[in-house]
Coordinates of N, CA and C in Angstrom, one line a residue:
X1 N 10.1 -25.6 -59.6 CA 8.7 -25.1 -59.7 C 7.8 -26.2 -59.1
X2 N 6.9 -25.9 -58.2 CA 6.1 -27.0 -57.7 C 4.9 -27.1 -58.6
X3 N 4.2 -28.3 -58.4 CA 3.0 -28.5 -59.2 C 1.8 -28.7 -58.3
X4 N 0.6 -28.3 -58.8 CA -0.5 -28.6 -58.0 C -1.1 -30.0 -58.3
X5 N -2.2 -30.3 -57.7 CA -2.7 -31.7 -57.8 C -3.0 -32.1 -59.3
X6 N -3.3 -31.2 -60.1 CA -3.5 -31.5 -61.5 C -2.2 -31.7 -62.3
X7 N -1.1 -31.5 -61.7 CA 0.2 -31.6 -62.3 C 0.7 -30.4 -63.1
X8 N 0.0 -29.3 -63.0 CA 0.4 -28.1 -63.7 C 1.1 -27.1 -62.7
X9 N 2.0 -26.3 -63.2 CA 2.7 -25.4 -62.3 C 1.7 -24.5 -61.5
X10 N 1.9 -24.2 -60.2 CA 1.1 -23.3 -59.4 C 1.3 -21.9 -60.0
X11 N 0.2 -21.1 -59.9 CA 0.2 -19.7 -60.4 C 1.3 -18.9 -59.6
X12 N 1.4 -19.2 -58.3 CA 2.3 -18.4 -57.5 C 3.8 -18.7 -58.0
X13 N 4.1 -19.9 -58.3 CA 5.4 -20.2 -58.8 C 5.7 -19.6 -60.2
X14 N 4.7 -19.6 -61.1 CA 4.9 -19.0 -62.4 C 5.2 -17.5 -62.2
X15 N 4.5 -16.9 -61.3 CA 4.6 -15.4 -61.2 C 6.1 -15.1 -60.7
X16 N 6.5 -15.9 -59.7 CA 7.9 -15.7 -59.2 C 8.9 -15.9 -60.3
X17 N 8.7 -16.8 -61.2 CA 9.7 -17.1 -62.3 C 9.8 -16.0 -63.3
X18 N 8.7 -15.1 -63.4 CA 8.7 -14.1 -64.4 C 8.5 -12.7 -63.9
X19 N 8.9 -12.5 -62.6 CA 8.8 -11.2 -62.0 C 10.1 -10.5 -61.9
X20 N 10.3 -9.4 -62.8 CA 11.6 -8.7 -62.7 C 11.6 -8.0 -61.3
X21 N 12.8 -8.0 -60.7 CA 13.1 -7.2 -59.5 C 14.1 -6.2 -59.8
X22 N 13.9 -5.0 -59.2 CA 14.9 -3.9 -59.4 C 15.6 -3.6 -58.1
X23 N 16.9 -3.3 -58.2 CA 17.7 -2.8 -57.1 C 17.3 -1.3 -56.8
X24 N 17.8 -0.8 -55.7 CA 17.6 0.6 -55.4 C 18.2 1.5 -56.5
X25 N 19.4 1.1 -57.0 CA 20.1 1.8 -58.1 C 19.3 1.8 -59.4
X26 N 18.7 0.7 -59.7 CA 17.9 0.6 -60.9 C 16.6 1.4 -60.8
X27 N 16.0 1.4 -59.6 CA 14.8 2.2 -59.3 C 15.1 3.7 -59.4
X28 N 16.2 4.1 -58.8 CA 16.6 5.5 -58.9 C 16.8 5.9 -60.4
X29 N 17.5 5.1 -61.1 CA 17.7 5.4 -62.6 C 16.4 5.5 -63.3
X30 N 15.5 4.6 -63.1 CA 14.2 4.6 -63.9 C 13.3 5.8 -63.4
X31 N 13.4 6.2 -62.2 CA 12.5 7.2 -61.7 C 13.2 8.6 -61.6
X32 N 14.5 8.6 -62.0 CA 15.2 9.9 -61.9 C 15.2 10.4 -60.5
X33 N 15.4 9.5 -59.5 CA 15.4 9.9 -58.1 C 16.7 9.5 -57.5
X34 N 17.1 10.2 -56.4 CA 18.3 9.9 -55.7 C 18.1 8.7 -54.7
X35 N 19.2 8.0 -54.3 CA 19.0 7.0 -53.3 C 18.5 7.6 -52.0
X36 N 18.8 8.8 -51.7 CA 18.3 9.4 -50.4 C 16.8 9.6 -50.5
X37 N 16.3 9.9 -51.7 CA 14.8 10.1 -51.9 C 14.1 8.7 -51.7
X38 N 14.7 7.7 -52.3 CA 14.1 6.3 -52.1 C 14.1 5.9 -50.7
X39 N 15.3 6.1 -50.0 CA 15.3 5.8 -48.5 C 14.3 6.6 -47.8
X40 N 14.1 7.8 -48.1 CA 13.0 8.6 -47.4 C 11.6 8.0 -47.7
X41 N 11.4 7.7 -48.9 CA 10.1 7.0 -49.2 C 9.9 5.8 -48.4
X42 N 10.9 4.9 -48.3 CA 10.8 3.7 -47.5 C 10.6 4.0 -46.1
X43 N 11.3 4.9 -45.5 CA 11.2 5.3 -44.1 C 9.8 5.8 -43.8
X44 N 9.3 6.6 -44.7 CA 7.9 7.2 -44.5 C 6.8 6.3 -44.9
X45 N 7.1 5.2 -45.6 CA 6.1 4.3 -46.1 C 5.3 4.9 -47.2
X46 N 5.9 5.8 -48.0 CA 5.2 6.4 -49.1 C 5.7 5.9 -50.5
X47 N 6.7 5.0 -50.5 CA 7.3 4.5 -51.8 C 6.7 3.2 -52.2
X48 N 7.2 2.7 -53.3 CA 6.7 1.3 -53.7 C 7.1 0.3 -52.7
X49 N 6.4 -0.8 -52.6 CA 6.7 -1.9 -51.7 C 8.1 -2.4 -52.0
X50 N 8.9 -2.7 -51.0 CA 10.2 -3.1 -51.1 C 10.4 -4.5 -50.4
X51 N 11.4 -5.2 -50.8 CA 11.7 -6.5 -50.2 C 13.1 -6.5 -49.8
X52 N 13.4 -7.0 -48.6 CA 14.8 -7.0 -48.1 C 15.2 -8.5 -48.2
X53 N 16.1 -8.8 -49.1 CA 16.6 -10.1 -49.3 C 18.1 -10.1 -48.9
X54 N 18.4 -10.6 -47.7 CA 19.8 -10.5 -47.2 C 20.1 -9.1 -47.0
X55 N 21.2 -8.6 -47.6 CA 21.6 -7.2 -47.5 C 21.0 -6.3 -48.6
X56 N 20.2 -6.9 -49.5 CA 19.7 -6.2 -50.6 C 18.3 -5.8 -50.5
X57 N 18.0 -4.6 -50.9 CA 16.6 -4.1 -51.0 C 16.2 -4.2 -52.5
X58 N 15.1 -4.9 -52.7 CA 14.6 -5.1 -54.1 C 13.2 -4.6 -54.2
X59 N 12.8 -4.2 -55.4 CA 11.5 -3.7 -55.8 C 10.9 -4.5 -56.9
X60 N 9.8 -5.1 -56.8 CA 9.1 -5.8 -57.8 C 8.6 -4.9 -58.9
X61 N 8.9 -5.1 -60.1 CA 8.4 -4.2 -61.2 C 6.9 -4.0 -61.1
X62 N 6.1 -5.0 -60.9 CA 4.7 -4.8 -60.9 C 4.3 -3.8 -59.7
X63 N 5.0 -3.9 -58.6 CA 4.7 -3.0 -57.5 C 5.0 -1.6 -57.8
X64 N 6.2 -1.4 -58.5 CA 6.6 -0.1 -58.9 C 5.6 0.5 -59.9
X65 N 5.2 -0.3 -60.9 CA 4.3 0.2 -61.9 C 2.9 0.6 -61.2
X66 N 2.5 -0.2 -60.3 CA 1.2 0.1 -59.6 C 1.4 1.4 -58.8
X67 N 2.5 1.6 -58.1 CA 2.8 2.8 -57.3 C 2.8 4.0 -58.2
X68 N 3.4 3.9 -59.4 CA 3.5 5.0 -60.3 C 2.1 5.3 -60.8
X69 N 1.3 4.3 -61.1 CA -0.1 4.5 -61.6 C -0.9 5.3 -60.5
X70 N -0.7 4.9 -59.3 CA -1.4 5.6 -58.2 C -1.1 7.1 -58.0
X71 N 0.1 7.5 -58.6 CA 0.5 8.9 -58.6 C 0.2 9.6 -59.9
X72 N -0.6 9.0 -60.7 CA -0.9 9.6 -62.0 C -1.7 10.9 -61.8
X73 N -1.4 11.9 -62.6 CA -2.1 13.2 -62.7 C -3.0 13.1 -63.9
X74 N -4.3 13.2 -63.7 CA -5.3 13.1 -64.8 C -5.8 14.5 -65.1
X75 N -5.5 15.0 -66.3 CA -6.1 16.2 -66.9 C -6.4 17.4 -66.1
X76 N -6.1 17.4 -64.8 CA -6.4 18.6 -64.0 C -5.5 19.8 -64.2
X77 N -5.7 20.8 -63.4 CA -4.9 22.0 -63.7 C -3.4 21.8 -63.5
X78 N -3.0 20.8 -62.8 CA -1.5 20.6 -62.6 C -0.9 20.3 -64.0
X79 N -1.5 19.5 -64.8 CA -0.9 19.1 -66.1 C -0.8 20.4 -67.0
X80 N -1.9 21.2 -67.0 CA -1.9 22.4 -67.8 C -0.9 23.4 -67.3
X81 N -0.8 23.5 -66.0 CA 0.2 24.4 -65.3 C 1.6 24.1 -65.8
X82 N 1.9 22.8 -66.0 CA 3.3 22.5 -66.3 C 3.5 22.3 -67.8
X83 N 2.4 22.7 -68.6 CA 2.5 22.6 -70.0 C 2.5 21.3 -70.7
X84 N 2.1 20.2 -69.9 CA 2.1 18.9 -70.4 C 0.8 18.4 -71.0
X85 N -0.2 19.2 -70.8 CA -1.6 18.8 -71.3 C -1.6 18.5 -72.8
X86 N -0.9 19.3 -73.6 CA -1.0 19.1 -75.0 C -0.1 17.9 -75.4
X87 N 0.9 17.5 -74.6 CA 1.7 16.4 -74.9 C 1.3 15.1 -74.4
X88 N 0.4 15.2 -73.3 CA -0.1 13.9 -72.7 C 0.9 13.1 -72.0
X89 N 2.0 13.7 -71.5 CA 3.0 12.9 -70.8 C 2.7 12.7 -69.4
X90 N 2.0 13.7 -68.8 CA 1.7 13.6 -67.3 C 2.9 13.9 -66.5
X91 N 4.0 14.3 -67.0 CA 5.2 14.6 -66.2 C 5.4 16.1 -66.2

C-alpha cells in the first residue's frame, strides 16, 4: 500500500484493499442470470461495469450494487402488477 505525503495510506489504495470482486459465475448466481445473459449485457453495454484481468472477467461489488439500484422499480404499477407492492421486495 502506498502512502501519501502525510504518511497515511492513499484512499485509492484503501479502496482496492477492501473491494470484493465477483466472477461471472458468482454474478450469475447472485442475480439468478445465465452466463449467456451476462455476456449479452456486456456486449450491449447494458450490464454492470466489468474488468478484464488476464483471461478473467470480474465485477466490482460496488459497481454491481449501483447497477442494481439503477434498475430499481419504485412503487409504480409494475410492482402492483406483480403482486410485490405489499411485500416491498421490488422483484
